[in-house]
GROMACS .gro file of N, CA and C in nm:
model
  462
    1SER      N    1  14.773   8.441  20.559
    1SER     CA    2  14.758   8.346  20.450
    1SER      C    3  14.748   8.424  20.320
    2ARG      N    4  14.799   8.364  20.215
    2ARG     CA    5  14.802   8.430  20.084
    2ARG      C    6  14.678   8.387  20.009
    3SER      N    7  14.591   8.478  19.979
    3SER     CA    8  14.469   8.442  19.908
    3SER      C    9  14.449   8.532  19.788
    4MET      N   10  14.388   8.475  19.688
    4MET     CA   11  14.352   8.553  19.570
    4MET      C   12  14.211   8.606  19.595
    5CYS      N   13  14.199   8.732  19.626
    5CYS     CA   14  14.068   8.789  19.652
    5CYS      C   15  14.005   8.832  19.521
    6ARG      N   16  13.875   8.833  19.521
    6ARG     CA   17  13.802   8.872  19.400
    6ARG      C   18  13.801   9.025  19.390
    7VAL      N   19  13.902   9.081  19.326
    7VAL     CA   20  13.907   9.226  19.310
    7VAL      C   21  13.912   9.256  19.161
    8SER      N   22  13.884   9.378  19.126
    8SER     CA   23  13.887   9.416  18.986
    8SER      C   24  13.986   9.531  18.970
    9PRO      N   25  14.088   9.522  18.885
    9PRO     CA   26  14.121   9.406  18.802
    9PRO      C   27  14.178   9.291  18.886
   10PRO      N   28  14.179   9.168  18.832
   10PRO     CA   29  14.232   9.056  18.910
   10PRO      C   30  14.381   9.078  18.941
   11PRO      N   31  14.428   9.028  19.056
   11PRO     CA   32  14.570   9.046  19.089
   11PRO      C   33  14.658   8.983  18.982
   12ALA      N   34  14.772   9.042  18.959
   12ALA     CA   35  14.868   8.986  18.864
   12ALA      C   36  14.918   8.852  18.918
   13THR      N   37  14.968   8.769  18.830
   13THR     CA   38  15.020   8.640  18.874
   13THR      C   39  15.170   8.635  18.854
   14VAL      N   40  15.231   8.537  18.917
   14VAL     CA   41  15.376   8.519  18.911
   14VAL      C   42  15.406   8.425  18.794
   15THR      N   43  15.503   8.463  18.710
   15THR     CA   44  15.537   8.377  18.597
   15THR      C   45  15.689   8.361  18.588
   16ALA      N   46  15.732   8.261  18.514
   16ALA     CA   47  15.872   8.228  18.486
   16ALA      C   48  15.898   8.087  18.536
   17GLU      N   49  16.017   8.041  18.511
   17GLU     CA   50  16.056   7.906  18.551
   17GLU      C   51  16.120   7.910  18.688
   18VAL      N   52  16.079   7.819  18.776
   18VAL     CA   53  16.141   7.815  18.909
   18VAL      C   54  16.253   7.712  18.914
   19GLY      N   55  16.258   7.623  18.814
   19GLY     CA   56  16.366   7.524  18.810
   19GLY      C   57  16.375   7.446  18.940
   20GLY      N   58  16.499   7.426  18.988
   20GLY     CA   59  16.520   7.350  19.111
   20GLY      C   60  16.492   7.429  19.237
   21PHE      N   61  16.464   7.559  19.222
   21PHE     CA   62  16.442   7.642  19.341
   21PHE      C   63  16.320   7.598  19.421
   22ARG      N   64  16.219   7.545  19.353
   22ARG     CA   65  16.100   7.499  19.425
   22ARG      C   66  16.137   7.386  19.521
   23ASP      N   67  16.212   7.288  19.469
   23ASP     CA   68  16.251   7.175  19.554
   23ASP      C   69  16.338   7.222  19.671
   24ARG      N   70  16.427   7.317  19.644
   24ARG     CA   71  16.513   7.368  19.751
   24ARG      C   72  16.433   7.440  19.858
   25LEU      N   73  16.328   7.513  19.815
   25LEU     CA   74  16.245   7.583  19.912
   25LEU      C   75  16.166   7.481  19.996
   26VAL      N   76  16.118   7.375  19.933
   26VAL     CA   77  16.048   7.269  20.006
   26VAL      C   78  16.142   7.205  20.108
   27GLU      N   79  16.269   7.180  20.069
   27GLU     CA   80  16.369   7.124  20.161
   27GLU      C   81  16.395   7.221  20.276
   28PHE      N   82  16.404   7.349  20.244
   28PHE     CA   83  16.427   7.451  20.347
   28PHE      C   84  16.313   7.449  20.450
   29VAL      N   85  16.191   7.440  20.401
   29VAL     CA   86  16.073   7.435  20.490
   29VAL      C   87  16.085   7.314  20.583
   30ALA      N   88  16.120   7.198  20.526
   30ALA     CA   89  16.133   7.076  20.607
   30ALA      C   90  16.244   7.092  20.712
   31ARG      N   91  16.355   7.156  20.674
   31ARG     CA   92  16.466   7.175  20.769
   31ARG      C   93  16.428   7.270  20.883
   32GLN      N   94  16.327   7.352  20.862
   32GLN     CA   95  16.280   7.440  20.970
   32GLN      C   96  16.186   7.363  21.064
   33GLY      N   97  16.162   7.236  21.034
   33GLY     CA   98  16.072   7.155  21.116
   33GLY      C   99  15.926   7.186  21.090
   34ILE      N  100  15.897   7.239  20.971
   34ILE     CA  101  15.760   7.278  20.936
   34ILE      C  102  15.701   7.174  20.842
   35GLN      N  103  15.581   7.129  20.875
   35GLN     CA  104  15.511   7.029  20.795
   35GLN      C  105  15.445   7.098  20.676
   36LEU      N  106  15.457   7.039  20.558
   36LEU     CA  107  15.396   7.095  20.437
   36LEU      C  108  15.290   6.999  20.386
   37GLU      N  109  15.169   7.051  20.367
   37GLU     CA  110  15.059   6.969  20.317
   37GLU      C  111  14.985   7.042  20.205
   38TYR      N  112  14.905   6.967  20.132
   38TYR     CA  113  14.820   7.023  20.026
   38TYR      C  114  14.676   6.988  20.058
   39ASP      N  115  14.587   7.087  20.045
   39ASP     CA  116  14.447   7.063  20.078
   39ASP      C  117  14.358   7.160  20.000
   40GLU      N  118  14.268   7.105  19.919
   40GLU     CA  119  14.175   7.189  19.842
   40GLU      C  120  14.079   7.265  19.933
   41GLY      N  121  14.066   7.221  20.057
   41GLY     CA  122  13.973   7.281  20.150
   41GLY      C  123  14.006   7.424  20.191
   42ILE      N  124  14.131   7.471  20.163
   42ILE     CA  125  14.168   7.608  20.201
   42ILE      C  126  14.123   7.711  20.099
   43ALA      N  127  14.076   7.667  19.982
   43ALA     CA  128  14.031   7.760  19.877
   43ALA      C  129  13.927   7.857  19.934
   44PRO      N  130  13.927   7.983  19.893
   44PRO     CA  131  14.005   8.042  19.784
   44PRO      C  132  14.147   8.081  19.821
   45ALA      N  133  14.192   8.059  19.948
   45ALA     CA  134  14.331   8.089  19.983
   45ALA      C  135  14.424   8.000  19.902
   46LEU      N  136  14.540   8.053  19.867
   46LEU     CA  137  14.642   7.974  19.797
   46LEU      C  138  14.732   7.903  19.896
   47GLY      N  139  14.745   7.960  20.016
   47GLY     CA  140  14.828   7.900  20.120
   47GLY      C  141  14.788   7.951  20.256
   48VAL      N  142  14.816   7.869  20.358
   48VAL     CA  143  14.785   7.905  20.496
   48VAL      C  144  14.901   7.861  20.584
   49SER      N  145  14.939   7.948  20.678
   49SER     CA  146  15.043   7.918  20.776
   49SER      C  147  14.976   7.899  20.910
   50LYS      N  148  15.006   7.785  20.975
   50LYS     CA  149  14.936   7.754  21.100
   50LYS      C  150  15.031   7.742  21.219
   51GLY      N  151  15.153   7.790  21.209
   51GLY     CA  152  15.248   7.776  21.318
   51GLY      C  153  15.297   7.633  21.326
   52GLY      N  154  15.404   7.601  21.249
   52GLY     CA  155  15.455   7.464  21.244
   52GLY      C  156  15.398   7.384  21.129
   53GLN      N  157  15.304   7.442  21.058
   53GLN     CA  158  15.244   7.372  20.944
   53GLN      C  159  15.206   7.474  20.837
   54ILE      N  160  15.236   7.438  20.712
   54ILE     CA  161  15.194   7.518  20.597
   54ILE      C  162  15.105   7.430  20.511
   55VAL      N  163  14.991   7.485  20.471
   55VAL     CA  164  14.900   7.413  20.381
   55VAL      C  165  14.891   7.494  20.252
   56LEU      N  166  14.913   7.427  20.139
   56LEU     CA  167  14.903   7.492  20.008
   56LEU      C  168  14.785   7.436  19.931
   57LEU      N  169  14.727   7.522  19.849
   57LEU     CA  170  14.621   7.478  19.758
   57LEU      C  171  14.684   7.398  19.645
   58PRO      N  172  14.640   7.275  19.621
   58PRO     CA  173  14.700   7.198  19.512
   58PRO      C  174  14.663   7.254  19.376
   59GLY      N  175  14.744   7.222  19.275
   59GLY     CA  176  14.712   7.260  19.138
   59GLY      C  177  14.760   7.397  19.095
   60GLN      N  178  14.839   7.465  19.179
   60GLN     CA  179  14.893   7.596  19.138
   60GLN      C  180  15.006   7.574  19.037
   61LYS      N  181  15.027   7.673  18.951
   61LYS     CA  182  15.144   7.669  18.864
   61LYS      C  183  15.268   7.675  18.952
   62LYS      N  184  15.380   7.621  18.901
   62LYS     CA  185  15.500   7.610  18.985
   62LYS      C  186  15.548   7.744  19.037
   63ALA      N  187  15.547   7.846  18.952
   63ALA     CA  188  15.595   7.978  18.995
   63ALA      C  189  15.503   8.036  19.102
   64GLU      N  190  15.372   8.019  19.082
   64GLU     CA  191  15.274   8.069  19.179
   64GLU      C  192  15.288   7.996  19.312
   65GLU      N  193  15.307   7.865  19.304
   65GLU     CA  194  15.324   7.785  19.425
   65GLU      C  195  15.451   7.827  19.500
   66PHE      N  196  15.558   7.853  19.425
   66PHE     CA  197  15.683   7.898  19.487
   66PHE      C  198  15.661   8.028  19.564
   67ALA      N  199  15.594   8.124  19.499
   67ALA     CA  200  15.569   8.253  19.562
   67ALA      C  201  15.480   8.237  19.686
   68THR      N  202  15.380   8.151  19.676
   68THR     CA  203  15.291   8.126  19.789
   68THR      C  204  15.367   8.061  19.904
   69LEU      N  205  15.452   7.962  19.872
   69LEU     CA  206  15.529   7.895  19.976
   69LEU      C  207  15.629   7.991  20.042
   70ALA      N  208  15.690   8.078  19.961
   70ALA     CA  209  15.781   8.179  20.018
   70ALA      C  210  15.706   8.271  20.113
   71HIS      N  211  15.584   8.307  20.078
   71HIS     CA  212  15.500   8.392  20.163
   71HIS      C  213  15.468   8.321  20.294
   72GLU      N  214  15.429   8.194  20.285
   72GLU     CA  215  15.389   8.121  20.405
   72GLU      C  216  15.507   8.089  20.495
   73ILE      N  217  15.623   8.056  20.437
   73ILE     CA  218  15.741   8.029  20.522
   73ILE      C  219  15.785   8.158  20.590
   74ALA      N  220  15.764   8.272  20.525
   74ALA     CA  221  15.794   8.400  20.590
   74ALA      C  222  15.705   8.419  20.713
   75HIS      N  223  15.576   8.389  20.701
   75HIS     CA  224  15.487   8.395  20.818
   75HIS      C  225  15.544   8.310  20.932
   76GLU      N  226  15.589   8.189  20.898
   76GLU     CA  227  15.643   8.098  21.000
   76GLU      C  228  15.770   8.154  21.064
   77MET      N  229  15.863   8.199  20.981
   77MET     CA  230  15.992   8.247  21.032
   77MET      C  231  15.980   8.377  21.111
   78LEU      N  232  15.880   8.456  21.075
   78LEU     CA  233  15.858   8.583  21.145
   78LEU      C  234  15.774   8.563  21.271
   79GLY      N  235  15.738   8.438  21.300
   79GLY     CA  236  15.664   8.407  21.422
   79GLY      C  237  15.527   8.470  21.428
   80HIS      N  238  15.463   8.483  21.312
   80HIS     CA  239  15.334   8.552  21.308
   80HIS      C  240  15.225   8.481  21.389
   81ALA      N  241  15.233   8.348  21.399
   81ALA     CA  242  15.132   8.277  21.478
   81ALA      C  243  15.143   8.316  21.625
   82SER      N  244  15.267   8.327  21.674
   82SER     CA  245  15.286   8.361  21.816
   82SER      C  246  15.278   8.512  21.841
   83ARG      N  247  15.299   8.594  21.737
   83ARG     CA  248  15.294   8.739  21.751
   83ARG      C  249  15.159   8.796  21.709
   84HIS      N  250  15.060   8.710  21.697
   84HIS     CA  251  14.930   8.750  21.644
   84HIS      C  252  14.869   8.866  21.722
   85ALA      N  253  14.880   8.859  21.854
   85ALA     CA  254  14.814   8.961  21.938
   85ALA      C  255  14.880   9.098  21.926
   86GLU      N  256  15.013   9.100  21.910
   86GLU     CA  257  15.080   9.231  21.909
   86GLU      C  258  15.110   9.284  21.768
   87THR      N  259  15.059   9.218  21.665
   87THR     CA  260  15.075   9.270  21.529
   87THR      C  261  14.938   9.280  21.464
   88THR      N  262  14.931   9.365  21.360
   88THR     CA  263  14.806   9.374  21.286
   88THR      C  264  14.814   9.284  21.163
   89LYS      N  265  14.699   9.251  21.107
   89LYS     CA  266  14.697   9.170  20.985
   89LYS      C  267  14.770   9.244  20.873
   90THR      N  268  14.757   9.376  20.870
   90THR     CA  269  14.827   9.456  20.768
   90THR      C  270  14.978   9.435  20.779
   91VAL      N  271  15.032   9.443  20.901
   91VAL     CA  272  15.177   9.426  20.920
   91VAL      C  273  15.219   9.284  20.884
   92ARG      N  274  15.144   9.184  20.930
   92ARG     CA  275  15.181   9.045  20.904
   92ARG      C  276  15.180   9.014  20.754
   93GLU      N  277  15.075   9.059  20.684
   93GLU     CA  278  15.065   9.029  20.541
   93GLU      C  279  15.167   9.110  20.459
   94THR      N  280  15.193   9.232  20.501
   94THR     CA  281  15.294   9.314  20.431
   94THR      C  282  15.433   9.251  20.447
   95GLU      N  283  15.466   9.210  20.568
   95GLU     CA  284  15.597   9.147  20.592
   95GLU      C  285  15.613   9.020  20.510
   96ALA      N  286  15.512   8.932  20.514
   96ALA     CA  287  15.523   8.804  20.444
   96ALA      C  288  15.530   8.823  20.293
   97GLU      N  289  15.450   8.915  20.240
   97GLU     CA  290  15.450   8.935  20.095
   97GLU      C  291  15.577   9.006  20.049
   98ALA      N  292  15.632   9.094  20.132
   98ALA     CA  293  15.759   9.159  20.097
   98ALA      C  294  15.871   9.056  20.090
   99VAL      N  295  15.874   8.962  20.184
   99VAL     CA  296  15.974   8.854  20.181
   99VAL      C  297  15.957   8.773  20.053
  100SER      N  298  15.833   8.735  20.021
  100SER     CA  299  15.806   8.657  19.901
  100SER      C  300  15.853   8.733  19.776
  101PHE      N  301  15.826   8.863  19.771
  101PHE     CA  302  15.868   8.945  19.657
  101PHE      C  303  16.020   8.944  19.642
  102ILE      N  304  16.093   8.962  19.753
  102ILE     CA  305  16.240   8.967  19.749
  102ILE      C  306  16.295   8.833  19.703
  103VAL      N  307  16.245   8.724  19.760
  103VAL     CA  308  16.294   8.591  19.725
  103VAL      C  309  16.263   8.559  19.578
  104CYS      N  310  16.141   8.586  19.534
  104CYS     CA  311  16.105   8.561  19.393
  104CYS      C  312  16.190   8.644  19.298
  105SER      N  313  16.208   8.771  19.330
  105SER     CA  314  16.288   8.859  19.244
  105SER      C  315  16.432   8.811  19.235
  106ALA      N  316  16.487   8.766  19.349
  106ALA     CA  317  16.628   8.725  19.353
  106ALA      C  318  16.654   8.602  19.268
  107ILE      N  319  16.554   8.515  19.250
  107ILE     CA  320  16.576   8.397  19.167
  107ILE      C  321  16.524   8.417  19.025
  108GLY      N  322  16.479   8.539  18.995
  108GLY     CA  323  16.441   8.572  18.858
  108GLY      C  324  16.296   8.552  18.822
  109LEU      N  325  16.209   8.535  18.922
  109LEU     CA  326  16.066   8.523  18.891
  109LEU      C  327  16.008   8.659  18.863
  110GLU      N  328  15.920   8.666  18.765
  110GLU     CA  329  15.850   8.790  18.732
  110GLU      C  330  15.724   8.797  18.816
  111THR      N  331  15.723   8.885  18.916
  111THR     CA  332  15.604   8.895  19.000
  111THR      C  333  15.510   9.004  18.950
  112GLY      N  334  15.557   9.087  18.858
  112GLY     CA  335  15.472   9.195  18.808
  112GLY      C  336  15.422   9.279  18.923
  113THR      N  337  15.293   9.303  18.926
  113THR     CA  338  15.236   9.383  19.035
  113THR      C  339  15.168   9.293  19.140
  114ALA      N  340  15.192   9.160  19.134
  114ALA     CA  341  15.123   9.068  19.225
  114ALA      C  342  15.146   9.105  19.371
  115SER      N  343  15.271   9.134  19.408
  115SER     CA  344  15.300   9.164  19.548
  115SER      C  345  15.242   9.298  19.591
  116SER      N  346  15.257   9.399  19.508
  116SER     CA  347  15.202   9.529  19.547
  116SER      C  348  15.050   9.525  19.550
  117ASP      N  349  14.988   9.451  19.457
  117ASP     CA  350  14.842   9.434  19.459
  117ASP      C  351  14.800   9.371  19.592
  118TYR      N  352  14.874   9.267  19.631
  118TYR     CA  353  14.840   9.193  19.752
  118TYR      C  354  14.855   9.281  19.876
  119ILE      N  355  14.968   9.352  19.885
  119ILE     CA  356  14.993   9.438  20.001
  119ILE      C  357  14.885   9.546  20.011
  120LEU      N  358  14.847   9.602  19.898
  120LEU     CA  359  14.742   9.705  19.899
  120LEU      C  360  14.606   9.650  19.944
  121LEU      N  361  14.581   9.522  19.915
  121LEU     CA  362  14.456   9.460  19.960
  121LEU      C  363  14.444   9.467  20.112
  122TYR      N  364  14.559   9.460  20.178
  122TYR     CA  365  14.562   9.463  20.325
  122TYR      C  366  14.598   9.601  20.378
  123SER      N  367  14.586   9.703  20.295
  123SER     CA  368  14.612   9.842  20.333
  123SER      C  369  14.756   9.867  20.376
  124GLY      N  370  14.847   9.784  20.327
  124GLY     CA  371  14.989   9.808  20.356
  124GLY      C  372  15.040   9.923  20.272
  125ASN      N  373  15.143   9.991  20.321
  125ASN     CA  374  15.199  10.104  20.247
  125ASN      C  375  15.348  10.116  20.280
  126ALA      N  376  15.411  10.222  20.229
  126ALA     CA  377  15.555  10.241  20.249
  126ALA      C  378  15.589  10.249  20.397
  127GLU      N  379  15.502  10.311  20.475
  127GLU     CA  380  15.528  10.324  20.619
  127GLU      C  381  15.529  10.186  20.687
  128THR      N  382  15.433  10.102  20.650
  128THR     CA  383  15.428   9.967  20.705
  128THR      C  384  15.556   9.892  20.670
  129LEU      N  385  15.597   9.903  20.544
  129LEU     CA  386  15.719   9.835  20.499
  129LEU      C  387  15.841   9.885  20.575
  130THR      N  388  15.852  10.016  20.591
  130THR     CA  389  15.968  10.074  20.657
  130THR      C  390  15.982  10.023  20.800
  131GLU      N  391  15.869  10.015  20.871
  131GLU     CA  392  15.871   9.967  21.009
  131GLU      C  393  15.916   9.822  21.018
  132SER      N  394  15.897   9.745  20.913
  132SER     CA  395  15.926   9.601  20.914
  132SER      C  396  16.054   9.565  20.837
  133LEU      N  397  16.127   9.663  20.787
  133LEU     CA  398  16.238   9.633  20.697
  133LEU      C  399  16.342   9.538  20.755
  134MET      N  400  16.379   9.555  20.881
  134MET     CA  401  16.481   9.469  20.941
  134MET      C  402  16.436   9.323  20.941
  135ALA      N  403  16.314   9.299  20.985
  135ALA     CA  404  16.262   9.163  20.988
  135ALA      C  405  16.250   9.105  20.848
  136ILE      N  406  16.206   9.187  20.754
  136ILE     CA  407  16.192   9.142  20.615
  136ILE      C  408  16.329   9.106  20.557
  137GLN      N  409  16.427   9.192  20.581
  137GLN     CA  410  16.562   9.169  20.528
  137GLN      C  411  16.624   9.043  20.587
  138GLN      N  412  16.614   9.024  20.718
  138GLN     CA  413  16.674   8.907  20.782
  138GLN      C  414  16.608   8.779  20.734
  139THR      N  415  16.477   8.780  20.724
  139THR     CA  416  16.403   8.659  20.685
  139THR      C  417  16.431   8.623  20.540
  140SER      N  418  16.425   8.721  20.450
  140SER     CA  419  16.453   8.690  20.309
  140SER      C  420  16.598   8.648  20.292
  141GLY      N  421  16.688   8.706  20.370
  141GLY     CA  422  16.830   8.668  20.364
  141GLY      C  423  16.852   8.522  20.400
  142LYS      N  424  16.785   8.475  20.505
  142LYS     CA  425  16.799   8.335  20.547
  142LYS      C  426  16.749   8.241  20.438
  143ILE      N  427  16.634   8.273  20.379
  143ILE     CA  428  16.578   8.187  20.274
  143ILE      C  429  16.671   8.186  20.153
  144LEU      N  430  16.717   8.304  20.111
  144LEU     CA  431  16.802   8.313  19.992
  144LEU      C  432  16.938   8.246  20.013
  145ASN      N  433  16.993   8.256  20.134
  145ASN     CA  434  17.121   8.189  20.160
  145ASN      C  435  17.107   8.040  20.132
  146CYS      N  436  16.999   7.982  20.175
  146CYS     CA  437  16.975   7.840  20.152
  146CYS      C  438  16.955   7.811  20.003
  147LEU      N  439  16.868   7.888  19.938
  147LEU     CA  440  16.837   7.862  19.796
  147LEU      C  441  16.959   7.881  19.707
  148LEU      N  442  17.034   7.988  19.730
  148LEU     CA  443  17.146   8.019  19.642
  148LEU      C  444  17.270   7.936  19.672
  149ASP      N  445  17.291   7.900  19.800
  149ASP     CA  446  17.402   7.810  19.834
  149ASP      C  447  17.382   7.676  19.768
  150ALA      N  448  17.260   7.625  19.773
  150ALA     CA  449  17.229   7.496  19.712
  150ALA      C  450  17.249   7.503  19.560
  151ALA      N  451  17.214   7.617  19.502
  151ALA     CA  452  17.227   7.632  19.356
  151ALA      C  453  17.374   7.631  19.316
  152GLU      N  454  17.459   7.696  19.396
  152GLU     CA  455  17.601   7.705  19.362
  152GLU      C  456  17.672   7.571  19.381
  153SER      N  457  17.624   7.487  19.473
  153SER     CA  458  17.692   7.360  19.500
  153SER      C  459  17.653   7.251  19.401
  154ASN      N  460  17.554   7.281  19.314
  154ASN     CA  461  17.513   7.181  19.214
  154ASN      C  462  17.602   7.186  19.092
   0.00000   0.00000   0.00000
């Protein structure tokens, strides 16, 4: 789950306009058969993936919500709920945040140091990323194919 932890300095935030990409990502989530809900009860987490269900914290800025949803759909697509026993939290969070970073960057969102701050919170590093690159690349590719195909057909 993507959470804003109380660290000093505070993690950077995601900024820029998401335009129609947010709606396309929501449609993509629905097409994967994943239920999307909003619940203030998950605070301080911004989003939670429950295997077939994503819960987002309401009231996020659109760019932040997009990045959070990209992170949580990555958890779902990477099967993190079912692979829980054979993966570490560091690997799962690094993979999901790397996918979110790639997807956000590809549509022009400024993530600043938000993703690297987040990965470091979970002790992720270059070695963790390298071990997961194939899964990260395939997952971000599937999401981007949907987002960018939809953009071109409009």
